[in-house]
PDB file of C-alpha atoms and ligand atoms in Angstrom:
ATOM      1  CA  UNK A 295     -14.843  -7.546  58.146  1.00 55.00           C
ATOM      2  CA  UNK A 296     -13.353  -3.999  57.057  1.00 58.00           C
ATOM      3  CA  UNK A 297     -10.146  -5.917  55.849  1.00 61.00           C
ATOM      4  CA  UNK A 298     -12.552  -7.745  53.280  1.00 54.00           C
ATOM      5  CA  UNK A 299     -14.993  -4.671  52.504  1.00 53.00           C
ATOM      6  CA  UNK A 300     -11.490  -3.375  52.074  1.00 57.00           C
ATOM      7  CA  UNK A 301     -10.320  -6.219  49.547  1.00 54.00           C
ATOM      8  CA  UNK A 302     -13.528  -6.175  48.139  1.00 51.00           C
ATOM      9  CA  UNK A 303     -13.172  -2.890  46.821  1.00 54.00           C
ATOM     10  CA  UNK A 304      -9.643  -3.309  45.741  1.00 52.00           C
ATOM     11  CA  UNK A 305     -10.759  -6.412  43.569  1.00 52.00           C
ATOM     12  CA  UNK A 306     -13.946  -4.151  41.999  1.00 53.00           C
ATOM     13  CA  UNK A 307     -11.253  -1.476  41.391  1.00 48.00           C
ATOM     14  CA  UNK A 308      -9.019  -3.812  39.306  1.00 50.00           C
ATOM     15  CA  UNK A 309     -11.627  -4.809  37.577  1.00 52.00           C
ATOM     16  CA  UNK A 310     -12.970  -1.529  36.389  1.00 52.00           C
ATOM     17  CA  UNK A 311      -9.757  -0.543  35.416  1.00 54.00           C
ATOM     18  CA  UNK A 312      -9.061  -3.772  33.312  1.00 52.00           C
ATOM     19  CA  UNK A 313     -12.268  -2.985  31.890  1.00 52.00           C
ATOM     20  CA  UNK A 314     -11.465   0.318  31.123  1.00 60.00           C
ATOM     21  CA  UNK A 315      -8.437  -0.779  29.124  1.00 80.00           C
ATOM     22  CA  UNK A 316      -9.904  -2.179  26.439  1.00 95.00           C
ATOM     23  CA  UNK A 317     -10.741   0.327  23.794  1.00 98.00           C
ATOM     24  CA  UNK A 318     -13.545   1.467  22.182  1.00 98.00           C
ATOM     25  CA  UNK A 319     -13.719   0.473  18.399  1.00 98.00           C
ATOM     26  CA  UNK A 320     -16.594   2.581  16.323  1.00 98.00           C
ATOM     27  CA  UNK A 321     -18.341   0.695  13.452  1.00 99.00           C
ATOM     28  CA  UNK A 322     -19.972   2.688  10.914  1.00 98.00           C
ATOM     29  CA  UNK A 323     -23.532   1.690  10.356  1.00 98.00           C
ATOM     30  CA  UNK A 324     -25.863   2.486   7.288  1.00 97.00           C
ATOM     31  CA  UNK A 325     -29.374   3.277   7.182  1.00 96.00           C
ATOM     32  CA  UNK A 326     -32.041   0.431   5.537  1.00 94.00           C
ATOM     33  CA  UNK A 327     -35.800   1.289   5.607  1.00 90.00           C
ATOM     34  CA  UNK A 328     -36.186   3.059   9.299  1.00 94.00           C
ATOM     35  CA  UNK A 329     -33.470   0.579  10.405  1.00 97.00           C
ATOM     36  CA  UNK A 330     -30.016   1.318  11.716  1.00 97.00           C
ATOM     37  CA  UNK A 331     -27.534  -1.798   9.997  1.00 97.00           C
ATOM     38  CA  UNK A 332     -24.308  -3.141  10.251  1.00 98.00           C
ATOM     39  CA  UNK A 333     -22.739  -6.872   9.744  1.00 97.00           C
ATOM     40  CA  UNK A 334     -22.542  -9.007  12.732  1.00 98.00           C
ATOM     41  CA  UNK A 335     -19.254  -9.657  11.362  1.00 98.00           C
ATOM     42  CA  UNK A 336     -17.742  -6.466  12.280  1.00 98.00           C
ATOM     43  CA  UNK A 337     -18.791  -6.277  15.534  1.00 98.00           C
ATOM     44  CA  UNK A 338     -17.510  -9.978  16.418  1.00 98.00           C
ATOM     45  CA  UNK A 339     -14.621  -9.608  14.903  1.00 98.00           C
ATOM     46  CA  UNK A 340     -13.524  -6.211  16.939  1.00 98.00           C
ATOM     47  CA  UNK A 341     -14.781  -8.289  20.070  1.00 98.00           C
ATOM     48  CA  UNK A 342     -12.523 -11.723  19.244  1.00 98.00           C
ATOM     49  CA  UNK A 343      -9.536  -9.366  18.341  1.00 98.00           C
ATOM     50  CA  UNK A 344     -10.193  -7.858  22.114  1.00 98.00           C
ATOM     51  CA  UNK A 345     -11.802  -4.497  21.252  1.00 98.00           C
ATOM     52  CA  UNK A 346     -15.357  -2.795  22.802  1.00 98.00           C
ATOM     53  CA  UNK A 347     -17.798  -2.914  19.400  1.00 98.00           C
ATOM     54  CA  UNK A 348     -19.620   0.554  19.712  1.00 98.00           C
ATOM     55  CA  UNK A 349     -21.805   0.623  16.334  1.00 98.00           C
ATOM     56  CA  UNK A 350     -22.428   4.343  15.151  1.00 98.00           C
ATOM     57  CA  UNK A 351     -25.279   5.872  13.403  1.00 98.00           C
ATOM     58  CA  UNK A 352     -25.582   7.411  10.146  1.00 98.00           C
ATOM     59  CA  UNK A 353     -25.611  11.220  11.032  1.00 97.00           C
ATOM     60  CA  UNK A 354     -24.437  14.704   9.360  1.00 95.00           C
ATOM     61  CA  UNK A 355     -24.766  16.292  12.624  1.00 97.00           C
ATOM     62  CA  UNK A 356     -20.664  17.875  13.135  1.00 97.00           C
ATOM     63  CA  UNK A 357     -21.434  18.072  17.268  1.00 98.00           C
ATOM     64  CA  UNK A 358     -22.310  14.900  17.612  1.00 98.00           C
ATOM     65  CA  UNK A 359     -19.923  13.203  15.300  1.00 98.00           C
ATOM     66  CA  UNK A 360     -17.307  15.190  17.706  1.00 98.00           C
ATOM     67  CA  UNK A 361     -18.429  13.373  20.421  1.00 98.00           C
ATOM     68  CA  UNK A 362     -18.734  10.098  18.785  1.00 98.00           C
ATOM     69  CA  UNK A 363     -14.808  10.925  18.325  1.00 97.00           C
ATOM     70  CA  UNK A 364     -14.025  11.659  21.894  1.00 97.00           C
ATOM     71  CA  UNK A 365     -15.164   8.654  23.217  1.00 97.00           C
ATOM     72  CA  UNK A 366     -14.040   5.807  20.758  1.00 98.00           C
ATOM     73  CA  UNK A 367     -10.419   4.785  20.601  1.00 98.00           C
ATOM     74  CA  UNK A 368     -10.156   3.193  17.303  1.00 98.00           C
ATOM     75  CA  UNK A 369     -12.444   3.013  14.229  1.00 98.00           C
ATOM     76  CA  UNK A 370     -14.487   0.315  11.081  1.00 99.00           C
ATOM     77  CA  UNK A 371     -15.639   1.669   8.483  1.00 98.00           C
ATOM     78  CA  UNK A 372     -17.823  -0.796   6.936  1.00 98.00           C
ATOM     79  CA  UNK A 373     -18.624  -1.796   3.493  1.00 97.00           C
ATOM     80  CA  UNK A 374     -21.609  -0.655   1.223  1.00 95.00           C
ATOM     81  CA  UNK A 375     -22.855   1.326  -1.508  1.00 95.00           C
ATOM     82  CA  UNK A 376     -20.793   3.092  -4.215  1.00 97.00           C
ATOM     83  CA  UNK A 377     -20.427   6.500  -3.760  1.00 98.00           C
ATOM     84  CA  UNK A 378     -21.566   9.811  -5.612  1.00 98.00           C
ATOM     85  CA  UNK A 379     -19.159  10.377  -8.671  1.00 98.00           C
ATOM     86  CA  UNK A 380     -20.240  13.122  -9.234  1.00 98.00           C
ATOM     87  CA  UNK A 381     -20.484  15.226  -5.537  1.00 98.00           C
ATOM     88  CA  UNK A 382     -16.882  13.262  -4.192  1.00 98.00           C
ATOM     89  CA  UNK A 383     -14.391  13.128  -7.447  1.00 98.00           C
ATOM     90  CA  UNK A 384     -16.034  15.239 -10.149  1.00 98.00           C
ATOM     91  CA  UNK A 385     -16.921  12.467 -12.869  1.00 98.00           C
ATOM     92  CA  UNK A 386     -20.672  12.146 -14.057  1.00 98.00           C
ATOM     93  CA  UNK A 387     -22.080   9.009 -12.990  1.00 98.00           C
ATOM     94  CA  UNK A 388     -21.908   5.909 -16.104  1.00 98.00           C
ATOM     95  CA  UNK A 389     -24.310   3.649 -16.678  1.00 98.00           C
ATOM     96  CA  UNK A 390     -22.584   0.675 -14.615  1.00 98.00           C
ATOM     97  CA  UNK A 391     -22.681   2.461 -11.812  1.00 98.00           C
ATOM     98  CA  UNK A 392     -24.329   0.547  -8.607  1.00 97.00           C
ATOM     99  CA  UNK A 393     -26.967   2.357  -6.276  1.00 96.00           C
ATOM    100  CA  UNK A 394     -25.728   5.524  -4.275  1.00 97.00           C
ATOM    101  CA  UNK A 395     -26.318   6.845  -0.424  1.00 95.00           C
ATOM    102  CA  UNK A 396     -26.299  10.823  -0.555  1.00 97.00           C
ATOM    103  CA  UNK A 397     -27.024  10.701   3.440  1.00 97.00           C
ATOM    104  CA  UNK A 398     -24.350   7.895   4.081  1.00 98.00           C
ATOM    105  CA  UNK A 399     -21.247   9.516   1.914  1.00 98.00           C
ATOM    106  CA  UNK A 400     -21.578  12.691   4.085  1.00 98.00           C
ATOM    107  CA  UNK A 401     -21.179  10.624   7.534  1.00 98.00           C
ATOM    108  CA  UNK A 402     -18.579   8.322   6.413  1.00 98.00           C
ATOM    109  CA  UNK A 403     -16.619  11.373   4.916  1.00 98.00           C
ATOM    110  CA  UNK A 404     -17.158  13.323   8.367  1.00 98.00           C
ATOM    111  CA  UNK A 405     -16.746  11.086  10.607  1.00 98.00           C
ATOM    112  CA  UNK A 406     -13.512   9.878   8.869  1.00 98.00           C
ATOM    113  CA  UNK A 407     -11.536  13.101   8.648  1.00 96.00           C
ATOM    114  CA  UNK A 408     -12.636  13.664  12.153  1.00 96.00           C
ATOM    115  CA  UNK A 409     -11.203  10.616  13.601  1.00 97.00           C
ATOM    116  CA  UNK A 410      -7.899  10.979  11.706  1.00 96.00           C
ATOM    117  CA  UNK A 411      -7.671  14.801  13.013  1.00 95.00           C
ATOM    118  CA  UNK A 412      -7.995  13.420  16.339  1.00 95.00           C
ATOM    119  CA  UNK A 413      -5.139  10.397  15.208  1.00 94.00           C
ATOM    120  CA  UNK A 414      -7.837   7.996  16.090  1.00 97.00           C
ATOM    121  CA  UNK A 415      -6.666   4.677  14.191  1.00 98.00           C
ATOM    122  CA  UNK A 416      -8.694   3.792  10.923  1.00 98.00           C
ATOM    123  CA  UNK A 417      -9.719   0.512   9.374  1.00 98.00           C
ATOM    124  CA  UNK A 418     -11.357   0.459   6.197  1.00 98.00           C
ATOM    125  CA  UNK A 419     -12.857  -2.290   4.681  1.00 98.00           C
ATOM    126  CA  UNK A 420     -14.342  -2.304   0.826  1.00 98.00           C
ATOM    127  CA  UNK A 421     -16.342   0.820   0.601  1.00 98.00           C
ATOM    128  CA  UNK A 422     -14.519   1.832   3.734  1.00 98.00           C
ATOM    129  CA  UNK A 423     -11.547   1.072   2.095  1.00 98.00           C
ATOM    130  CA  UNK A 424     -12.558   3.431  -1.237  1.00 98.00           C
ATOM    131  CA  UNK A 425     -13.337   6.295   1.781  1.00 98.00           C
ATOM    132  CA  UNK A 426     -10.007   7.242   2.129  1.00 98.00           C
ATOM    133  CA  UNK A 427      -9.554   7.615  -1.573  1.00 98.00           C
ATOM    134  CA  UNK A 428     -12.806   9.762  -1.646  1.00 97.00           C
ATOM    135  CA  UNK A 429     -12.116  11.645   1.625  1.00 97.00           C
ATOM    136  CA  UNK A 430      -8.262  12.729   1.605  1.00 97.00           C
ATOM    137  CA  UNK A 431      -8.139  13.848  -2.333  1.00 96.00           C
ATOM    138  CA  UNK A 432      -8.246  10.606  -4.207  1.00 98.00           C
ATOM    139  CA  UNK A 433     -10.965   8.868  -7.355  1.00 98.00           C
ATOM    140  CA  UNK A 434     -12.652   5.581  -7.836  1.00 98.00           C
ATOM    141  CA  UNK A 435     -13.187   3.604 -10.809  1.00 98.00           C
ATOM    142  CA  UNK A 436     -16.791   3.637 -11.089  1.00 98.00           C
ATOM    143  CA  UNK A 437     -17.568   0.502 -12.437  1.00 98.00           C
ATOM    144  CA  UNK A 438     -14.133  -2.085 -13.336  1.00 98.00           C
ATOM    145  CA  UNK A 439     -15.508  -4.053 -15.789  1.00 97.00           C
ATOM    146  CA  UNK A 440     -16.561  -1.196 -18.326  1.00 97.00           C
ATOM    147  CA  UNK A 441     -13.907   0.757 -17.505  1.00 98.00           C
ATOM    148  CA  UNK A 442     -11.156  -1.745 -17.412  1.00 97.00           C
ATOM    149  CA  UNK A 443     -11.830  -4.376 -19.900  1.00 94.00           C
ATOM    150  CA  UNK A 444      -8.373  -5.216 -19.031  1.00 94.00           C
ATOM    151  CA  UNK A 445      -8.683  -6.429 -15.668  1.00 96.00           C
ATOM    152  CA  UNK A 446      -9.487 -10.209 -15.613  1.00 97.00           C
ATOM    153  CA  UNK A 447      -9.712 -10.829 -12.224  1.00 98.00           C
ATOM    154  CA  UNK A 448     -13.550 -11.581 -10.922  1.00 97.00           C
ATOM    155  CA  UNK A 449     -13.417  -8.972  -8.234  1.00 98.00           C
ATOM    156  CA  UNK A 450     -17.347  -9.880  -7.493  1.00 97.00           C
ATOM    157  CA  UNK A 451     -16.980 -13.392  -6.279  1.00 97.00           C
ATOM    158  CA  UNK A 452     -19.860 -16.324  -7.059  1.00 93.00           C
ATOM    159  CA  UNK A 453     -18.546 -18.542  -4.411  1.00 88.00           C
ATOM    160  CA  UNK A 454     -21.397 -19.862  -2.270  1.00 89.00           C
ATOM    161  CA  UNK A 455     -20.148 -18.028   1.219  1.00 94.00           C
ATOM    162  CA  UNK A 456     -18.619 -15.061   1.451  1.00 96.00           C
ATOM    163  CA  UNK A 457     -15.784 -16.743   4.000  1.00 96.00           C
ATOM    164  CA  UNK A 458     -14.125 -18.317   1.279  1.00 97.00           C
ATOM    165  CA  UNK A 459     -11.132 -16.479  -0.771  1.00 97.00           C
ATOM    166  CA  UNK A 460     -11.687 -16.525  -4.666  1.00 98.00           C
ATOM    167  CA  UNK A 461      -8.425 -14.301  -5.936  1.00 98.00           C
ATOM    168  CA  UNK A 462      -4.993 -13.755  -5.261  1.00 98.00           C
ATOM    169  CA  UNK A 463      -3.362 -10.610  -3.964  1.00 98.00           C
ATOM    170  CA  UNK A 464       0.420  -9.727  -3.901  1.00 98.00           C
ATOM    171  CA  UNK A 465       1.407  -7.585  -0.287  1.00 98.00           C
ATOM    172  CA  UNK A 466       4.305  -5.266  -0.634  1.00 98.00           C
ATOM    173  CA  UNK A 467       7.354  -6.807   1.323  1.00 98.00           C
ATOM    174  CA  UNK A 468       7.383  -4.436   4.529  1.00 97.00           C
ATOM    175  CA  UNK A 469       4.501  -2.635   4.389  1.00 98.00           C
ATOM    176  CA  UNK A 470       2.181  -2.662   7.355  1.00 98.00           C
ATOM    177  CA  UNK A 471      -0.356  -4.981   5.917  1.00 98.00           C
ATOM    178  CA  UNK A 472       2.683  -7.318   5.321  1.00 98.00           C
ATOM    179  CA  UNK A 473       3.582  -6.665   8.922  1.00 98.00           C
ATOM    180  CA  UNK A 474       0.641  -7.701  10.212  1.00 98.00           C
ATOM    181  CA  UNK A 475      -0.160 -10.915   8.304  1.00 98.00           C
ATOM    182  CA  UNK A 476       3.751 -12.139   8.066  1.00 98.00           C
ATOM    183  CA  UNK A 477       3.336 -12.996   4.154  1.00 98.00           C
ATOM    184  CA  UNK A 478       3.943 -11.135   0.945  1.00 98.00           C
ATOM    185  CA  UNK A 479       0.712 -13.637  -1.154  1.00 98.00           C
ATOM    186  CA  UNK A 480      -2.801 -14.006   0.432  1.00 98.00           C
ATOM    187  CA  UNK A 481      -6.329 -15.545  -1.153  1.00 98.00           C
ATOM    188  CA  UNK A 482      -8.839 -12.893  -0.525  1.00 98.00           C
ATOM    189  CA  UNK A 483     -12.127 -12.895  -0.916  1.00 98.00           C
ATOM    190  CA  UNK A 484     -13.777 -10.287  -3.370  1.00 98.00           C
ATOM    191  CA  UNK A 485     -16.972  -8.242  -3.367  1.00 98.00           C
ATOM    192  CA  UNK A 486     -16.797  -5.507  -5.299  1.00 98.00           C
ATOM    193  CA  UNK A 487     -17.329  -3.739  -8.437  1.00 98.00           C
ATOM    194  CA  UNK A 488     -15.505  -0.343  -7.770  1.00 98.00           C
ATOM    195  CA  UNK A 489     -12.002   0.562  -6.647  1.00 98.00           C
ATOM    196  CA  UNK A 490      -9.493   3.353  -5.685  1.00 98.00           C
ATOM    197  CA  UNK A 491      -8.080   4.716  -8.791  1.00 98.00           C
ATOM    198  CA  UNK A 492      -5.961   7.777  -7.873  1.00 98.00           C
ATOM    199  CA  UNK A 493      -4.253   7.589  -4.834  1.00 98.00           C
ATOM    200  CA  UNK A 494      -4.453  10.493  -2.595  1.00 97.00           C
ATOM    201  CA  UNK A 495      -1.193  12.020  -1.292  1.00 95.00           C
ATOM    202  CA  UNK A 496      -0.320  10.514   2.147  1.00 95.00           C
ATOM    203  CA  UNK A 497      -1.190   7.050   1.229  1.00 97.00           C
ATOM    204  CA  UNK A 498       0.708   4.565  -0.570  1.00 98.00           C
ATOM    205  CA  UNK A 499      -0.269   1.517  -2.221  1.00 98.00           C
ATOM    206  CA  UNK A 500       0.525  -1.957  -0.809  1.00 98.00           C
ATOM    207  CA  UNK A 501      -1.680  -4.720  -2.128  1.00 98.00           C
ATOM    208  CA  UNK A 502      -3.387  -5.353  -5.664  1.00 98.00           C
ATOM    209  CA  UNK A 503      -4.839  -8.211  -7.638  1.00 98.00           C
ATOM    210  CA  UNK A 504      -2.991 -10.214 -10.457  1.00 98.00           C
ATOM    211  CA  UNK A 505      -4.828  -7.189 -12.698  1.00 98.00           C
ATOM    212  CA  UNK A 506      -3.500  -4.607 -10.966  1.00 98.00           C
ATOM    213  CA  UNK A 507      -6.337  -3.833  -9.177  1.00 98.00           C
ATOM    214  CA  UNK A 508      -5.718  -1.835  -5.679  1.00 98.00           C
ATOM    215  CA  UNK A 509      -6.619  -3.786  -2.798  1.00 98.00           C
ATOM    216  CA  UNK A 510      -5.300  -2.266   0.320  1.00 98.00           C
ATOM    217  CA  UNK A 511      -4.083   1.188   1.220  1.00 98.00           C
ATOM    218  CA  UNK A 512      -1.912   2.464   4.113  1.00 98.00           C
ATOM    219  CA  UNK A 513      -0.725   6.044   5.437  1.00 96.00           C
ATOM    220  CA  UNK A 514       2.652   6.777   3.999  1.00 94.00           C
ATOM    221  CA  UNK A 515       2.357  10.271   5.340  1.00 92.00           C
ATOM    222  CA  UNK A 516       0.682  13.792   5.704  1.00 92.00           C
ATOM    223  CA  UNK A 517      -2.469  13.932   4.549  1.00 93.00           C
ATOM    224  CA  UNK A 518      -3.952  16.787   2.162  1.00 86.00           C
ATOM    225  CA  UNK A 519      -5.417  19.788   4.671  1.00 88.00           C
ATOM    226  CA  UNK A 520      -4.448  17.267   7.892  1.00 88.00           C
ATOM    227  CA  UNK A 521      -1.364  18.701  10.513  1.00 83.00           C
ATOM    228  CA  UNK A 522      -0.474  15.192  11.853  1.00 73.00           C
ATOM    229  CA  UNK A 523       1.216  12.692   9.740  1.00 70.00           C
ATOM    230  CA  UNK A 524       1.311   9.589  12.134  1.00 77.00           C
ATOM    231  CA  UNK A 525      -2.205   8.373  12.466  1.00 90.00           C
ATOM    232  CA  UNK A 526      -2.745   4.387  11.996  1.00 97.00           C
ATOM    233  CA  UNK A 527      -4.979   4.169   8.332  1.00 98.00           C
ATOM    234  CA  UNK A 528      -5.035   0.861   6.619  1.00 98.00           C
ATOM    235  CA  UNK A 529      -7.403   0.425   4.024  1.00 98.00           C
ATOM    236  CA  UNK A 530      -8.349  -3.601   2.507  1.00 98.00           C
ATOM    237  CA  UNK A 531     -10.675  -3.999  -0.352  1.00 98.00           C
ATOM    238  CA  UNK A 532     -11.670  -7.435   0.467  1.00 98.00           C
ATOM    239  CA  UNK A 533     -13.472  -8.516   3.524  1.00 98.00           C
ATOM    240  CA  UNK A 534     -11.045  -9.619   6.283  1.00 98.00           C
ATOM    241  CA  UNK A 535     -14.293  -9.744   9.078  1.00 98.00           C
ATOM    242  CA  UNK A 536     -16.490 -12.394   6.820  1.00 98.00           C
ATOM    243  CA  UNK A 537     -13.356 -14.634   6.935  1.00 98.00           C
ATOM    244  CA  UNK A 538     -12.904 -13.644  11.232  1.00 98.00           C
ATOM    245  CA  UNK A 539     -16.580 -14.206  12.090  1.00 95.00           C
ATOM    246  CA  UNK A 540     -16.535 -17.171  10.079  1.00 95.00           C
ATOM    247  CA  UNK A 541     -14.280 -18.716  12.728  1.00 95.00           C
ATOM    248  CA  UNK A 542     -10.939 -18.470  10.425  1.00 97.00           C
ATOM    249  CA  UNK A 543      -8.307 -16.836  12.361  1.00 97.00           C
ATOM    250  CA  UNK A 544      -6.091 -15.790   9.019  1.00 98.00           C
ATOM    251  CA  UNK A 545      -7.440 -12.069   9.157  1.00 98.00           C
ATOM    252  CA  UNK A 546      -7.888 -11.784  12.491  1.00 98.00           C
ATOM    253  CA  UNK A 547      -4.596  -9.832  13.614  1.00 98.00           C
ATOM    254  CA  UNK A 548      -5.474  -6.866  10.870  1.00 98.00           C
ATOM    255  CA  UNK A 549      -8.107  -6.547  14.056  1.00 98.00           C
ATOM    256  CA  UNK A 550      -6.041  -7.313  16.756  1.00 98.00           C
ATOM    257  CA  UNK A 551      -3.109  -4.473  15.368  1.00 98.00           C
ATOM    258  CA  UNK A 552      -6.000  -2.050  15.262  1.00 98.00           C
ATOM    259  CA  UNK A 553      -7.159  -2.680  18.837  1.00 98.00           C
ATOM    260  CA  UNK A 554      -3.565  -2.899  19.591  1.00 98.00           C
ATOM    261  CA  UNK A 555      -3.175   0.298  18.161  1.00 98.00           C
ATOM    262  CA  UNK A 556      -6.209   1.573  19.440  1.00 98.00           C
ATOM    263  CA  UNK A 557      -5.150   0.184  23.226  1.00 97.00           C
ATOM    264  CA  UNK A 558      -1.731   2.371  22.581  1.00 95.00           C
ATOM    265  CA  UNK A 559      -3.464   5.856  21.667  1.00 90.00           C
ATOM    266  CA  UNK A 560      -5.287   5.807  24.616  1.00 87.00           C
TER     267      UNK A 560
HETATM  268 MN1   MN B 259     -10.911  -7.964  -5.344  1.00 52.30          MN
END
């Protein structure tokens, strides 16, 4: 009897520490009505890629974003609404720009810089994507159309679901992003109007459109005002976690290298 209370404990040990392994990913939520919000999407596709889904609330509170911090292991941060020309980069708003969240730019710029001060690896998708370009010294073009007649690319899709890829974009041999999906060409889908124009120092560009436009970011370096130069940032402009919780594996390892990243910090 005590040599199976014995192994029962032993088994209930493993377990909690298996369970204990797998990290803690943080989604960034956003605030609709007197509801907190965030994609299904996200949250599946951090689960099928092995990660904990812990969904975060809009806040500007800097204590409690700290402990948000010390307990995840790895970080989303989600698409949305354009941001505030004028309060992040210094440009007066144009006509063509979309609808802004005061409340939400000041939580997804905190909670960002926090997690990369603490090296905590960072995935940013679309407007999560444009964060790091608003957060670390960079500028958005508000509105690509009006301010790019140039660019042809529809880089606001029509397709009928959002899992299906509508344009083109060209990886940079060796760059993480190639790294992760093993190709240098991928069809992306495309939901956006806005997109990083001046890249902040520290991050180097290594996908864009067949117009140039920049759709995914990586740390090359030290960031402006940050001590540590080896945090895990990738940034995509498309939506990798419509195509994952859609049931198509293609952009499911840029989830499984951030848990796997995630998994390593800790
Ligand atoms: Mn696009």
């Amino acid at each position: 009897m005590k040599r199976l209370i014995a192994f029962c404990f032993f088994i209930a040990c493993v377990a909690a520490s298996l369970s204990a392994q797998a990290p803690v990913i943080g989604i960034s939520s956003y605030n609709e009505a007197s509801r907190c919000q965030v994609n299904l999407t996200y949250i599946n596709s951090v689960r099928q890629a092995g990660g904990v889904p812990l969904v975060i609330p809009v806040t500007d509170d800097d204590d409690q974003i700290a402990a948000i911090v010390a307990t995840i292991d790895g970080l989303v941060m989600t698409g949305g609404e354009d941001f505030d020309p004028l309060k992040w980069y210094g440009e007066e708003p144009i006509r063509a720009l979309g609808v802004i969240a005061p409340e939400r730019d000041e939580f997804d710029v905190k909670l960002i810089r926090a997690a990369v001060a603490a090296g905590i690896p960072v995935l940013g998708i679309c407007r999560g994507e444009q964060l790091m370009a608003v957060a670390f010294g960079g500028s958005l073009w508000q509105d690509i159309p009006s301010q790019l007649p140039s660019s042809y690319v529809k880089h606001r899709q029509g397709a009928t679901t959002s899992a299906y890829g509508t344009h083109s974009i060209d990886i940079e041999p060796g760059s993480l992003l190639y790294r992760i999906l093993g190709k240098d060409k991928a069809v992306v889908n495309s939901f956006h109007h806005q997109a990083v124009k001046d890249v902040p120092a520290g991050f180097r560009v290594t996908a864009r459109s067949a117009d140039g436009i920049i759709e995914a970011l990586e740390r090359s370096g030290r960031l402006q005002g940050f001590r540590d130069g080896n945090g895990w940032i990738l940034g995509v402009q498309f939506h990798p976690e419509a195509i994952t919780g859609a049931g198509n594996p293609e952009f499911l390892p840029i989830f499984r290298e951030l848990v796997g990243q995630a998994a390593a910090r800790k």
